[in-house]
Short mmCIF file of C-alpha atoms in Angstrom, two decimals:
data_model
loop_
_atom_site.label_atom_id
_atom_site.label_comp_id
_atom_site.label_asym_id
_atom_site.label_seq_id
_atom_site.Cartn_x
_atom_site.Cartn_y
_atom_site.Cartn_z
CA UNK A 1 0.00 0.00 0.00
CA UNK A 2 1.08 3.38 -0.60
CA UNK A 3 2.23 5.00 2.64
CA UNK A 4 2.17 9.37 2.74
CA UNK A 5 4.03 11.06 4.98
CA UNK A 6 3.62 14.22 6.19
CA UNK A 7 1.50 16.48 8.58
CA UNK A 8 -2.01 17.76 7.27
CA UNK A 9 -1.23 21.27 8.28
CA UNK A 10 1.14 21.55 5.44
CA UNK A 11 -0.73 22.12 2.57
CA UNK A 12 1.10 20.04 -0.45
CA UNK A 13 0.91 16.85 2.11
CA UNK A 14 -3.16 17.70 2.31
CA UNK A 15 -3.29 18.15 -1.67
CA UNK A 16 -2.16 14.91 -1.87
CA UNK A 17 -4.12 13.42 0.66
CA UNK A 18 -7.23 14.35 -1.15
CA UNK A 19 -6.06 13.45 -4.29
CA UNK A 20 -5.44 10.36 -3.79
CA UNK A 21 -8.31 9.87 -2.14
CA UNK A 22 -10.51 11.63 -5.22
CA UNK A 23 -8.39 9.08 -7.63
CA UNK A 24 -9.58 6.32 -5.61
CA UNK A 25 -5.79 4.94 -4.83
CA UNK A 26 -5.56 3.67 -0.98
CA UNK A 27 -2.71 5.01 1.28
CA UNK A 28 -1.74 4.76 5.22
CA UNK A 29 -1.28 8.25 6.31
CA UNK A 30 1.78 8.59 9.02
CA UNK A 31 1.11 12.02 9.88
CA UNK A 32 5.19 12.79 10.85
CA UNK A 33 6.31 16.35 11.61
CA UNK A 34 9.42 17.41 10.01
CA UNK A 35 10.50 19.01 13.36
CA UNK A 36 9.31 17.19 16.69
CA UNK A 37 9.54 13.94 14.37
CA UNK A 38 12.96 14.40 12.39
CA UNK A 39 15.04 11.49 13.39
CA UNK A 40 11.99 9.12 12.78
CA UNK A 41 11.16 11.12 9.24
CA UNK A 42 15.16 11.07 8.11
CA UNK A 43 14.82 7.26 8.38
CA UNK A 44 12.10 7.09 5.43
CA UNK A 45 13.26 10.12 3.53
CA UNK A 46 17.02 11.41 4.21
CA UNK A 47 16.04 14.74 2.97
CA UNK A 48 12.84 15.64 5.29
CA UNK A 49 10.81 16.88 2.60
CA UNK A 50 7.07 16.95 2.96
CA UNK A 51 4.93 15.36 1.45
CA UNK A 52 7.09 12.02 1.22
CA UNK A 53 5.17 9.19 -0.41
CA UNK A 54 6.78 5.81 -0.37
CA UNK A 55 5.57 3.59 -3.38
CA UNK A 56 4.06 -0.42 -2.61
CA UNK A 57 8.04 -0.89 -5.02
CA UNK A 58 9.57 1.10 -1.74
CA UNK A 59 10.54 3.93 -3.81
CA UNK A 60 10.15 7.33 -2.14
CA UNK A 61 8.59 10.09 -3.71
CA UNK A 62 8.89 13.61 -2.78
CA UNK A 63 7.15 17.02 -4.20
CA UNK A 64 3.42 17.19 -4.25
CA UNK A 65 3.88 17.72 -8.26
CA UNK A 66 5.56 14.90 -8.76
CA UNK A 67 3.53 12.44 -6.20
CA UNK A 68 0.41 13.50 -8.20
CA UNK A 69 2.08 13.09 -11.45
CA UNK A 70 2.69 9.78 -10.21
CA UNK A 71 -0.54 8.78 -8.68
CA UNK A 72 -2.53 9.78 -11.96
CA UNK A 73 -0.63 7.25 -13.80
CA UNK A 74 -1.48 4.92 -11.28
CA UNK A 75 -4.92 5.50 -11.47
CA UNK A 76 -5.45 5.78 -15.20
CA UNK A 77 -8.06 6.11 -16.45
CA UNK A 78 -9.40 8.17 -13.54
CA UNK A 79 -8.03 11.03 -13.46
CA UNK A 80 -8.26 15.00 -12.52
CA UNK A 81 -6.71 16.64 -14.96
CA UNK A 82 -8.78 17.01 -18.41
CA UNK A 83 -7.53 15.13 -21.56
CA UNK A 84 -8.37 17.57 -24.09
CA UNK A 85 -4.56 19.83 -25.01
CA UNK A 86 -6.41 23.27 -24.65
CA UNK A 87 -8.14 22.39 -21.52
CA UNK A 88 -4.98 21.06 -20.41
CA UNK A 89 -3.03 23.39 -20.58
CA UNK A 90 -5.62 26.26 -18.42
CA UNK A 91 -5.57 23.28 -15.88
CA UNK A 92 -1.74 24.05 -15.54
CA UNK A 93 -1.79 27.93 -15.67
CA UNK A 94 -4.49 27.87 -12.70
CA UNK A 95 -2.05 25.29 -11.04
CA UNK A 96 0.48 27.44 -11.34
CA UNK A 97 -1.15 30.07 -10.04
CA UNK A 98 -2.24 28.24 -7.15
CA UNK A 99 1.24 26.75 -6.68
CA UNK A 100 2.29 30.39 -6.44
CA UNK A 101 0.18 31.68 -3.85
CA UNK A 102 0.86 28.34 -1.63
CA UNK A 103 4.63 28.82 -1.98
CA UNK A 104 4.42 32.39 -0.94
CA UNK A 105 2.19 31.69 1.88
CA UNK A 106 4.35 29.15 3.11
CA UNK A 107 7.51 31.73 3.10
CA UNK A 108 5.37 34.24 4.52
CA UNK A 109 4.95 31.61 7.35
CA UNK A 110 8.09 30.83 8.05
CA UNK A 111 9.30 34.37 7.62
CA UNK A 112 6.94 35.42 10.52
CA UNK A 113 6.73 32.13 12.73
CA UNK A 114 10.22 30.92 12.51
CA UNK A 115 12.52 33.82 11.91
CA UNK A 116 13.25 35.64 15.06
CA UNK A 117 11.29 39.30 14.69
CA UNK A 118 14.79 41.31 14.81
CA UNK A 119 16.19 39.43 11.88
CA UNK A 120 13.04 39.71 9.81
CA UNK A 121 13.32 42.13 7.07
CA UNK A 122 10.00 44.15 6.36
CA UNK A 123 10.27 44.75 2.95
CA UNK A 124 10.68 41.38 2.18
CA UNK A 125 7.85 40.18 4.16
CA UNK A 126 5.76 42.83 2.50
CA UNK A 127 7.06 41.89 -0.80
CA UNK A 128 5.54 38.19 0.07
CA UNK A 129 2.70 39.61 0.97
CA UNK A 130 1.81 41.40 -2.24
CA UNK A 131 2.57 38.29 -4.07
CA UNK A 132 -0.05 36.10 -2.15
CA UNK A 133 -2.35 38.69 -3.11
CA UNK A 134 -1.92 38.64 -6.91
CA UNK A 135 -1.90 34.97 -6.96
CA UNK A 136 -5.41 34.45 -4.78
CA UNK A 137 -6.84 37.80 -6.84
CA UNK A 138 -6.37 35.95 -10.24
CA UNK A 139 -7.17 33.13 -9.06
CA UNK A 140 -10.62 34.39 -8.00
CA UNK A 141 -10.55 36.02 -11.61
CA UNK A 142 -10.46 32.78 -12.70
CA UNK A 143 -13.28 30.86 -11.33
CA UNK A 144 -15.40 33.64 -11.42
CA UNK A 145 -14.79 33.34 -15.46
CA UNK A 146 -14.43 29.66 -15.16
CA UNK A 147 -16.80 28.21 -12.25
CA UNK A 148 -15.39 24.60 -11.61
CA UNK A 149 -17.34 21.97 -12.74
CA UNK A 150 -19.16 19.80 -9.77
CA UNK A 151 -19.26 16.37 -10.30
CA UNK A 152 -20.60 14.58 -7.13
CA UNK A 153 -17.84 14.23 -4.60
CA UNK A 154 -14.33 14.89 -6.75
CA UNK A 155 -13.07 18.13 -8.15
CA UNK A 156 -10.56 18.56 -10.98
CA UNK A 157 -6.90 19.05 -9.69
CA UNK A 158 -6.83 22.95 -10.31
CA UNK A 159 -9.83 23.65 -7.97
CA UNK A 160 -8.78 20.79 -5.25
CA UNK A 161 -5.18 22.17 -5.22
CA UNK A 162 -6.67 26.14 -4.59
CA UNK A 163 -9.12 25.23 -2.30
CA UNK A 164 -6.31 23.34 -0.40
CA UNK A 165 -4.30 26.67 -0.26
CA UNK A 166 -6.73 28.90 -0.10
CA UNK A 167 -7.84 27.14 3.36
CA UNK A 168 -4.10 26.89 4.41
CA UNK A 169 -3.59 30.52 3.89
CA UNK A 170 -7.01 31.97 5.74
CA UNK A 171 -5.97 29.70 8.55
CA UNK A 172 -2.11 30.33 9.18
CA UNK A 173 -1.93 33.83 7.72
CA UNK A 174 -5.25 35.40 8.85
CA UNK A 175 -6.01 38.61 7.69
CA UNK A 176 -3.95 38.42 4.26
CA UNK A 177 -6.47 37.85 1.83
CA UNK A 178 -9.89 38.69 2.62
CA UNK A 179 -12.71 36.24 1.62
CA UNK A 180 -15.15 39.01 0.78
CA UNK A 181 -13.24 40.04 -1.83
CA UNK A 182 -12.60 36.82 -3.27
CA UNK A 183 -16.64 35.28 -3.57
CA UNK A 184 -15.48 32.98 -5.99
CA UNK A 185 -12.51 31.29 -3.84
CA UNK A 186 -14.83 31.79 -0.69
CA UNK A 187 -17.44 29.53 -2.25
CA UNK A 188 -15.21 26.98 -4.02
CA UNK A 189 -13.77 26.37 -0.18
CA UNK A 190 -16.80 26.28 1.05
CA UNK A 191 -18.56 23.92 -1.31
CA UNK A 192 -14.79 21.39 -1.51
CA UNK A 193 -14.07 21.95 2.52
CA UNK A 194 -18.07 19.82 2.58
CA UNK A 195 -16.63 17.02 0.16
CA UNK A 196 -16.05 13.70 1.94
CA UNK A 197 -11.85 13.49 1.05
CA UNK A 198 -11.63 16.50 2.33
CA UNK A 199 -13.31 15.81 5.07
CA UNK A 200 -11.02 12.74 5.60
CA UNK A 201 -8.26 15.01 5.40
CA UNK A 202 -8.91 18.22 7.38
CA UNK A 203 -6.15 20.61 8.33
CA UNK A 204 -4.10 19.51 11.18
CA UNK A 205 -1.59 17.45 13.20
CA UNK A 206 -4.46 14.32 12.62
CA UNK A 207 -3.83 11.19 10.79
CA UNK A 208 -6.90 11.29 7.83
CA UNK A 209 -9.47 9.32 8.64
CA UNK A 210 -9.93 6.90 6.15
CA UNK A 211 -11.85 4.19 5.86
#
């Protein structure tokens, strides 16, 4: 079985959580934390990268990218990315948007949670800041244009993966982005935060709850 490692407050290890869970692949989650849990994470993955996903071949796996790129070809045909080129290819310039705005949010994070307040440096932070705000604004563009298609209980990979961050960000950087000026991003979370992998998978130090 495949095994993902990783704590479900960061927000690639809870993209791929729900994934894999929307691709209908099994997994055991050990929810490890790269720093109370270090010594017992190095022993899996050397480099104490989240998310780590070890393969059923014992091959580990790190980079949410890459672990998705991964599980979609283990899930074929089911998949959450769209098939047609055009389609395709808007799926990957919303993902990297999204990608974006995590990224930043995460060194905004750090920058403010781990970096002792005399060493910070303020126009860097605020440089962050305005980034997270471009990404998440065109993003909202986006699906407003482009409302994501709702198919039962799954969501394509462009919506899961900003709803992810888009949750990560309101909770550990609130304030930054305002949801009532992003109605489209407000609702997507809203309607994907009610879907049963996410659900499973809700931001955290928790294990997912799977079945």
């Amino acid at each position: 079985m495949l095994k993902l490692v990783g704590m479900l407050d960061s927000p690639y290890v809870r993209r791929v959580a729900v994934s894999l869970q929307m691709l209908g692949l099994r997994f055991e989650h050990l929810p490890l934390s790269v720093f109370r849990h270090m010594e017992q994470f190095r022993q899996i993955n050397p480099v104490v990268r989240v998310p780590t996903l070890v393969s059923e071949d014992g091959i580990v796996l790190a980079d949410s990218t890459l672990i998705l790129d991964y599980a979609e070809r283990l899930a074929c045909p089911r998949s959450l990315m769209p098939a047609d080129p055009l389609a395709y290819q808007q799926a990957l310039h919303v993902l990297g948007l999204a990608l974006s705005a995590a990224d930043k949010s995460v060194a905004l994070f750090y920058e403010r949670n781990l970096r002792p307040a005399e060493k910070q440096h303020a126009p860097w932070a605020g440089r962050i800041e305005e980034q997270v705000r471009s990404a998440y604004a065109a993003l909202d563009a986006e699906f407003a244009k482009r409302p994501p298609a709702i198919e039962g209980d799954t969501l394509a990979q462009p919506a899961l993966s900003t709803a992810v961050f888009w949750h990560f960000t309101q909770r550990a950087l609130p304030g930054l982005v305002a949801p009532e000026q992003h109605p489209a991003l407000a609702a997507l979370s809203a309607h994907a935060e009610a879907l049963p992998a996410f659900r499973a998978a809700p931001h955290g130090e928790e294990a997912c709850r799977l079945d």
